[in-house]
Coordinates of C-alpha atoms in Angstrom, one line a residue:
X1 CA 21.8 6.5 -58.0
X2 CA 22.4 8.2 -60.9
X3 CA 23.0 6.7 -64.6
X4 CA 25.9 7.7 -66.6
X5 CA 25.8 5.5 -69.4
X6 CA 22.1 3.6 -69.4
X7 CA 21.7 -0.3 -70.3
X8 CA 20.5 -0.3 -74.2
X9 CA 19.8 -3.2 -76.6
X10 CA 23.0 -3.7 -78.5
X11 CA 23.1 -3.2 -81.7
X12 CA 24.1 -6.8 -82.5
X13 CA 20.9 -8.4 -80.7
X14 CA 18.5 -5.9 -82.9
X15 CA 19.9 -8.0 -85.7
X16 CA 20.0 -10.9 -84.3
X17 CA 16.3 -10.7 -83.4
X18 CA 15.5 -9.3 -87.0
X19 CA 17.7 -11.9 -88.9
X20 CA 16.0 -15.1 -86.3
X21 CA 12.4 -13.2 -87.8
X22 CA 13.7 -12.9 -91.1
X23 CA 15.2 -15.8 -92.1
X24 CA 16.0 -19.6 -90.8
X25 CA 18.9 -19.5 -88.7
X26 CA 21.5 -22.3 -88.5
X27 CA 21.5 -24.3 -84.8
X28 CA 24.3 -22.0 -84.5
X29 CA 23.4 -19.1 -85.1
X30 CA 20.2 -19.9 -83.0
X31 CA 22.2 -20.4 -80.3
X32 CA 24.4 -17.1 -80.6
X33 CA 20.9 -15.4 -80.9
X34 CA 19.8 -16.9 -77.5
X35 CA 23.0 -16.5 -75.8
X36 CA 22.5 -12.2 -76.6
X37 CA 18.7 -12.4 -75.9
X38 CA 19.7 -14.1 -72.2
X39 CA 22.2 -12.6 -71.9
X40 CA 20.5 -8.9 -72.0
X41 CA 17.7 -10.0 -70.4
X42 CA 20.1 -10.4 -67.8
X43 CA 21.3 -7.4 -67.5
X44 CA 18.0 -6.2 -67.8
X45 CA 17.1 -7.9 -64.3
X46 CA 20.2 -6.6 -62.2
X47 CA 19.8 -3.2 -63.4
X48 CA 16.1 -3.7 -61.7
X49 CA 17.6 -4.5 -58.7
X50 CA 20.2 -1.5 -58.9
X51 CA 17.4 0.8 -59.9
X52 CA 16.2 0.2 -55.6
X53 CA 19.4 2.3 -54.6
X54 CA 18.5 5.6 -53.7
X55 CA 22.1 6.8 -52.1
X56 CA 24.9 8.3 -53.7
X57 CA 25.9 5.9 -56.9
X58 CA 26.9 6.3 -60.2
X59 CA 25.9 3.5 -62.9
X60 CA 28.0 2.8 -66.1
X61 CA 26.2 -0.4 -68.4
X62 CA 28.4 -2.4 -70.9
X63 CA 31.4 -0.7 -71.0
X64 CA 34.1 -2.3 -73.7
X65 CA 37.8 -1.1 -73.0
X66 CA 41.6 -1.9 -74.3
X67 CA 44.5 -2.2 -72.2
X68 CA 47.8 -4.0 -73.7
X69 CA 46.1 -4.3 -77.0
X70 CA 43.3 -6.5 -75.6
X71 CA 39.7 -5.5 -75.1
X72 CA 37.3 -6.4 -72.4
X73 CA 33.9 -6.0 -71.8
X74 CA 32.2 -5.6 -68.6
X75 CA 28.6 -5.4 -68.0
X76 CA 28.2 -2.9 -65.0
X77 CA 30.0 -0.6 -63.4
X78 CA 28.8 1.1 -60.1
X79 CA 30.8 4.3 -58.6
X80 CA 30.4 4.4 -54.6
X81 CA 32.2 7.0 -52.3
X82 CA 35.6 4.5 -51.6
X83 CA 34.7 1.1 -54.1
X84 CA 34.7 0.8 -57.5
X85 CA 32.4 -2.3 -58.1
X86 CA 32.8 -4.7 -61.0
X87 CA 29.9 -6.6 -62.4
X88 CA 29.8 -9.4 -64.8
X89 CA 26.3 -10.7 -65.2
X90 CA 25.0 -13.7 -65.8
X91 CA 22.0 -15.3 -66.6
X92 CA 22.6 -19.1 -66.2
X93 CA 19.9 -21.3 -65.8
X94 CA 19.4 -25.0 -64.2
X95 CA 22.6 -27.1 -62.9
X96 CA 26.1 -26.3 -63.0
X97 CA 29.1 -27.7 -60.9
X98 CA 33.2 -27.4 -60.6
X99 CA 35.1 -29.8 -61.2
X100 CA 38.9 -29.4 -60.5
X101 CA 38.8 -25.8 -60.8
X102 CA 36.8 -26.2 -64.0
X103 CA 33.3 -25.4 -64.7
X104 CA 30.0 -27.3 -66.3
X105 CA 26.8 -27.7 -67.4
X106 CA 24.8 -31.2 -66.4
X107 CA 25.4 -33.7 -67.4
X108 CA 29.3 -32.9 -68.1
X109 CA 29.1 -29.3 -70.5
X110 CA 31.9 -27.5 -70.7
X111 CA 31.6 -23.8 -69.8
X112 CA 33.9 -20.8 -69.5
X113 CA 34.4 -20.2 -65.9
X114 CA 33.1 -16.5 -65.1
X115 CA 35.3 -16.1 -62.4
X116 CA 38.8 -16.5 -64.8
X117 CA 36.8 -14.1 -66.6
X118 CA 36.5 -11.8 -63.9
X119 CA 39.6 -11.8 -62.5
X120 CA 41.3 -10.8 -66.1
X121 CA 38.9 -8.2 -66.5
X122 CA 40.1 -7.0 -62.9
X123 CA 43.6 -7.4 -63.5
X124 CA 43.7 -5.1 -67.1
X125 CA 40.4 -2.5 -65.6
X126 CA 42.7 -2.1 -62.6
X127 CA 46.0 -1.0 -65.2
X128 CA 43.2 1.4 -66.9
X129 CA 42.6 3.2 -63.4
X130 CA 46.1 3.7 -62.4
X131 CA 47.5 5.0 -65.7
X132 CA 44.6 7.5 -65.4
X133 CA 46.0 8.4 -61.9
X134 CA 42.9 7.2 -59.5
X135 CA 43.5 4.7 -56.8
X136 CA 39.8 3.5 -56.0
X137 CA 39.3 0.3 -54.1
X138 CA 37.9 -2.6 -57.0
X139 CA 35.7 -5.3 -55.9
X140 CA 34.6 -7.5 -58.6
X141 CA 31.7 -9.9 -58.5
X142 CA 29.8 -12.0 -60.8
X143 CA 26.0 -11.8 -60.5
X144 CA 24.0 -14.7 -61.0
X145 CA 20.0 -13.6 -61.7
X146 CA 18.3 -16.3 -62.4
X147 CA 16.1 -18.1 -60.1
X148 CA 16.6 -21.7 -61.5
X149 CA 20.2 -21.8 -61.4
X150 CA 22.2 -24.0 -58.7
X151 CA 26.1 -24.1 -58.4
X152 CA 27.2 -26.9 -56.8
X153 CA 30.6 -27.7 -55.1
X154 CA 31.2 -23.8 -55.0
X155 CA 34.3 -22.5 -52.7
X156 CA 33.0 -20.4 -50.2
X157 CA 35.8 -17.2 -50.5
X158 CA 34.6 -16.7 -54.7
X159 CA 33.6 -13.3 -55.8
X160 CA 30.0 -14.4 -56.7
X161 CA 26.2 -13.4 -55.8
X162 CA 23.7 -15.5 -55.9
X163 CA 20.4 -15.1 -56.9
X164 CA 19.1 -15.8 -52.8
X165 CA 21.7 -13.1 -52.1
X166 CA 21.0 -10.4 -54.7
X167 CA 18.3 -9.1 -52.3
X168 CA 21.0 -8.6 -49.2
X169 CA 23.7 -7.7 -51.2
X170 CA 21.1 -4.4 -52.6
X171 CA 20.3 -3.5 -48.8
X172 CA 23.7 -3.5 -47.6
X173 CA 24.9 -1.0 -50.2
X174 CA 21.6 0.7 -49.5
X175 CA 22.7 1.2 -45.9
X176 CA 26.6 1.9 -46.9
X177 CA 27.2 5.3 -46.6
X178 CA 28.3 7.2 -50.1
X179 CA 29.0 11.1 -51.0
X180 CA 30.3 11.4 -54.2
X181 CA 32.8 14.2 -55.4
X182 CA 34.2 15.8 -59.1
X183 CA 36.2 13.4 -59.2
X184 CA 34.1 10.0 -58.7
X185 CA 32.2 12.1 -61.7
X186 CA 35.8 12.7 -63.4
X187 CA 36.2 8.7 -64.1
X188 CA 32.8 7.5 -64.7
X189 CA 33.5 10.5 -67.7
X190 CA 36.7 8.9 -68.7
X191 CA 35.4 5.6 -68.8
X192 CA 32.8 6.4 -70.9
X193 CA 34.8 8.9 -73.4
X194 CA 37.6 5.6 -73.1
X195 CA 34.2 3.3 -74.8
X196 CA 35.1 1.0 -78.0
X197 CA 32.0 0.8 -79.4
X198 CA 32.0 -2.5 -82.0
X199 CA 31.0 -3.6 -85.2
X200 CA 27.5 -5.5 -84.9
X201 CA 28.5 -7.5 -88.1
X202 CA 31.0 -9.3 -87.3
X203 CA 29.9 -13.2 -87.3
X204 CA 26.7 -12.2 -88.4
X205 CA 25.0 -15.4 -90.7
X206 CA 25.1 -14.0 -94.7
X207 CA 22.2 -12.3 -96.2
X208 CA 20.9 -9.9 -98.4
X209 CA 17.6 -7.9 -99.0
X210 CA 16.4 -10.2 -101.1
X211 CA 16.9 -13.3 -98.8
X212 CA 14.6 -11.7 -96.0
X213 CA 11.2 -12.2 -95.6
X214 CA 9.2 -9.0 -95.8
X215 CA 6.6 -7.9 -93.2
X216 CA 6.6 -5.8 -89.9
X217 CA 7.8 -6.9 -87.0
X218 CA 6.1 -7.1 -83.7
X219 CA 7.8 -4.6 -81.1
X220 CA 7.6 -7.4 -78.0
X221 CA 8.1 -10.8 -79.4
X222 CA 10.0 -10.1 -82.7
X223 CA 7.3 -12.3 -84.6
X224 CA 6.1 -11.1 -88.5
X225 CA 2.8 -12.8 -88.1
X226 CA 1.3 -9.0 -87.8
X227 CA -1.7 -7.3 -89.4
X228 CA -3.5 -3.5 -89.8
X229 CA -6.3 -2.9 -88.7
X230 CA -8.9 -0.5 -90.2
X231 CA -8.3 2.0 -87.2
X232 CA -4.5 1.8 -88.3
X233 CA -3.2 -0.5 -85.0
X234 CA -0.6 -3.3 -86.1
X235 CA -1.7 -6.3 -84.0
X236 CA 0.5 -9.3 -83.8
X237 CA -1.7 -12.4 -84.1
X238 CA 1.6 -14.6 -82.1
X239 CA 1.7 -12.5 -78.6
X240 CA -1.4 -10.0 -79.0
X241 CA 0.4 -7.1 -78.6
X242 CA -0.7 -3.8 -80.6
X243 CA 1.0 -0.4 -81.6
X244 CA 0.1 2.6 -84.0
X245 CA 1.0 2.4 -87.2
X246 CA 3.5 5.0 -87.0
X247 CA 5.3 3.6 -84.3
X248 CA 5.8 0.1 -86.5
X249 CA 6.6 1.8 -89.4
X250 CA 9.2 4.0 -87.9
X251 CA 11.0 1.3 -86.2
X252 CA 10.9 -0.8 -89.2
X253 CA 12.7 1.6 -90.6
X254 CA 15.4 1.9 -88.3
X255 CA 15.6 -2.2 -88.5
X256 CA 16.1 -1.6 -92.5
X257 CA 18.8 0.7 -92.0
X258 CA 20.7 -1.8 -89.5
X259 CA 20.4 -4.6 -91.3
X260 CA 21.4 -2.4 -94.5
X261 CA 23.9 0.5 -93.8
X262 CA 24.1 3.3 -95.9
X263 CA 20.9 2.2 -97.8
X264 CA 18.5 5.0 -99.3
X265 CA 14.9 4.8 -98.0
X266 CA 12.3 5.7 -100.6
X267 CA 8.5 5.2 -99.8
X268 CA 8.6 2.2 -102.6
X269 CA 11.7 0.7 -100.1
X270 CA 9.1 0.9 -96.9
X271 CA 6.2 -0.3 -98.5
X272 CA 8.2 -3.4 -99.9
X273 CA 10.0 -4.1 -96.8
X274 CA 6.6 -3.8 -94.1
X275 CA 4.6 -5.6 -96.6
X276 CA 1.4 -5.4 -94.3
X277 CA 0.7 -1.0 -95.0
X278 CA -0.5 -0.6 -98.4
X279 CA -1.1 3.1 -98.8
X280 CA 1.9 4.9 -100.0
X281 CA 0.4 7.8 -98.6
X282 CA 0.1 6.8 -94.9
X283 CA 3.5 5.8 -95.4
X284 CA 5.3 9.1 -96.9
X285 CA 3.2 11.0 -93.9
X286 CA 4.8 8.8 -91.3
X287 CA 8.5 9.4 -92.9
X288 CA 8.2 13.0 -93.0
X289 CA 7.6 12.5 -89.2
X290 CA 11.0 11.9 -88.9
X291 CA 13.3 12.4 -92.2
X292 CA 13.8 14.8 -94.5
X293 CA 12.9 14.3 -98.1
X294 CA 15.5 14.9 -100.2
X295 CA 13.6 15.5 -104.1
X296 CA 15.3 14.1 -106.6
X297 CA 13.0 13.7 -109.0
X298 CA 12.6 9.4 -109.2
X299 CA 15.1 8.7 -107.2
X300 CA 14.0 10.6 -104.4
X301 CA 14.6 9.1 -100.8
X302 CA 14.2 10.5 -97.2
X303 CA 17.2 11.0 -94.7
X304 CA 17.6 11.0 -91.2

């Protein structure tokens, strides 16, 4: 199998995960910020699963299209020789059931049904293809990943995996045979030249530099209880995790520019913003690993 567009952190869960660190986060936007973090982790687990394909595949990950003026994201794409499958992921966990058609959490949450989802998604994706003059087979599925979720009072004829059927459903397209040509290559191009990449901000909580609390955050579980040691390691005292100094410094970095667009980084900026580095001087070497100084005097700053 071969990856055309890889699975990456979106943009909008980086600062989500920064702004949850950062600041206290309403019960609503707590929820948003689990909602991405499951979400991905999601994803995360199916493309494990795909990752055990070894014939002839293409793999395209969150790919966000318009048709009749209305966009659509869909999680996974996989290329075969004659199918075009559709994936919608989805990390639900513990009890769900449907109820006249419509869908819910116990006790008796309301919840989107992922199928209606699926089948519009189908319905404009399948415009897309013909107006670009291909006539591939589309199956669509949704993908359920998580071990501790149940479905009860299911039909038996709906496009869905289950997590006990993940497994089979990988070995049968193992086994399916799949030769790709230019023009299996051709679309997963298009589709991927045809991606509407989104603003991050958009619903975002307010806040401003001075509103966030300062420190450097922990690379695995996003905590700022974090400390340097003498031999220049940033340990986080929450999960025990450790990294070089370098690595924290230039990823707080790009954190600062997220959260920040457009703003200029000066050594004063970094030292403020990762609060636990003190020396100016390890932090100036570990820019000019990366950006350019550009010397202006006092108002000197480094870019990218």
């Amino acid at each position: 199998m071969e990856i055309i567009k890889p699975l990456v952190v979106p943009d909008k869960l980086k600062l989500m995960r920064s702004l949850n660190a950062r600041m206290e986060l309403s019960a609503k936007d707590k929820k948003c910020y689990s909602d991405l973090e499951k979400g991905y982790q999601g994803e995360v687990i199916f493309c494990d699963w795909l990752g055990r394909l070894t014939n002839d595949l293409l793999l395209l990950n969150d790919v966000t299209l318009e048709c009749n003026s209305t966009l659509f994201q869909t999680d996974k794409f996989l290329l075969s020789q004659h199918t075009l499958y559709q994936f919608e992921v989805k990390n639900f966990e513990g009890d769900y059931y449907i109820e006249n058609k419509n869908w819910y959490a116990y006790p008796k949450i309301d919840v989107n049904n992922p199928v209606h989802q699926l089948d519009r998604e189908e319905t404009l994706f399948r415009q897309i293809i013909q107006r670009l003059g291909y006539n591939f087979s589309i199956t669509p599925f949704v993908v359920f990943v998580n071990p501790n979720f149940h479905l009860y009072n299911a039909p038996m004829n709906q496009p869905i995996i289950y997590p006990t059927q993940i497994n089979r459903f990988i070995q049968k397209l193992s086994s399916t045979p799949s030769k790709l040509t230019q023009q299996h290559y051709s679309l997963a191009n298009q589709l991927t030249s045809l991606h509407i990449n989104q603003s991050p901000y958009k619903f975002l909580p307010p806040y401003n530099y001075n509103s966030l609390e300062k420190g450097t955050c922990c690379g695995v579980c996003y905590s700022l209880d974090t400390e340097m040691t003498p031999v220049n390691m940033i340990v986080c005292s929450n999960c025990g995790a450790s990294e070089s100094v370098e690595t924290a410094v230039l990823r707080s970095v790009e954190e600062l520019s997220l959260l920040f667009p457009g703003i200029k980084i000066t050594t004063s900026l970094v030292l403020d913003w990762c609060k636990i580095i003190g020396s100016r001087k390890t932090l100036r070497r570990i820019l000019l690993m990366k950006y350019s100084l550009i010397k202006l005097g006092q108002s000197s700053y480094f870019l990218e």
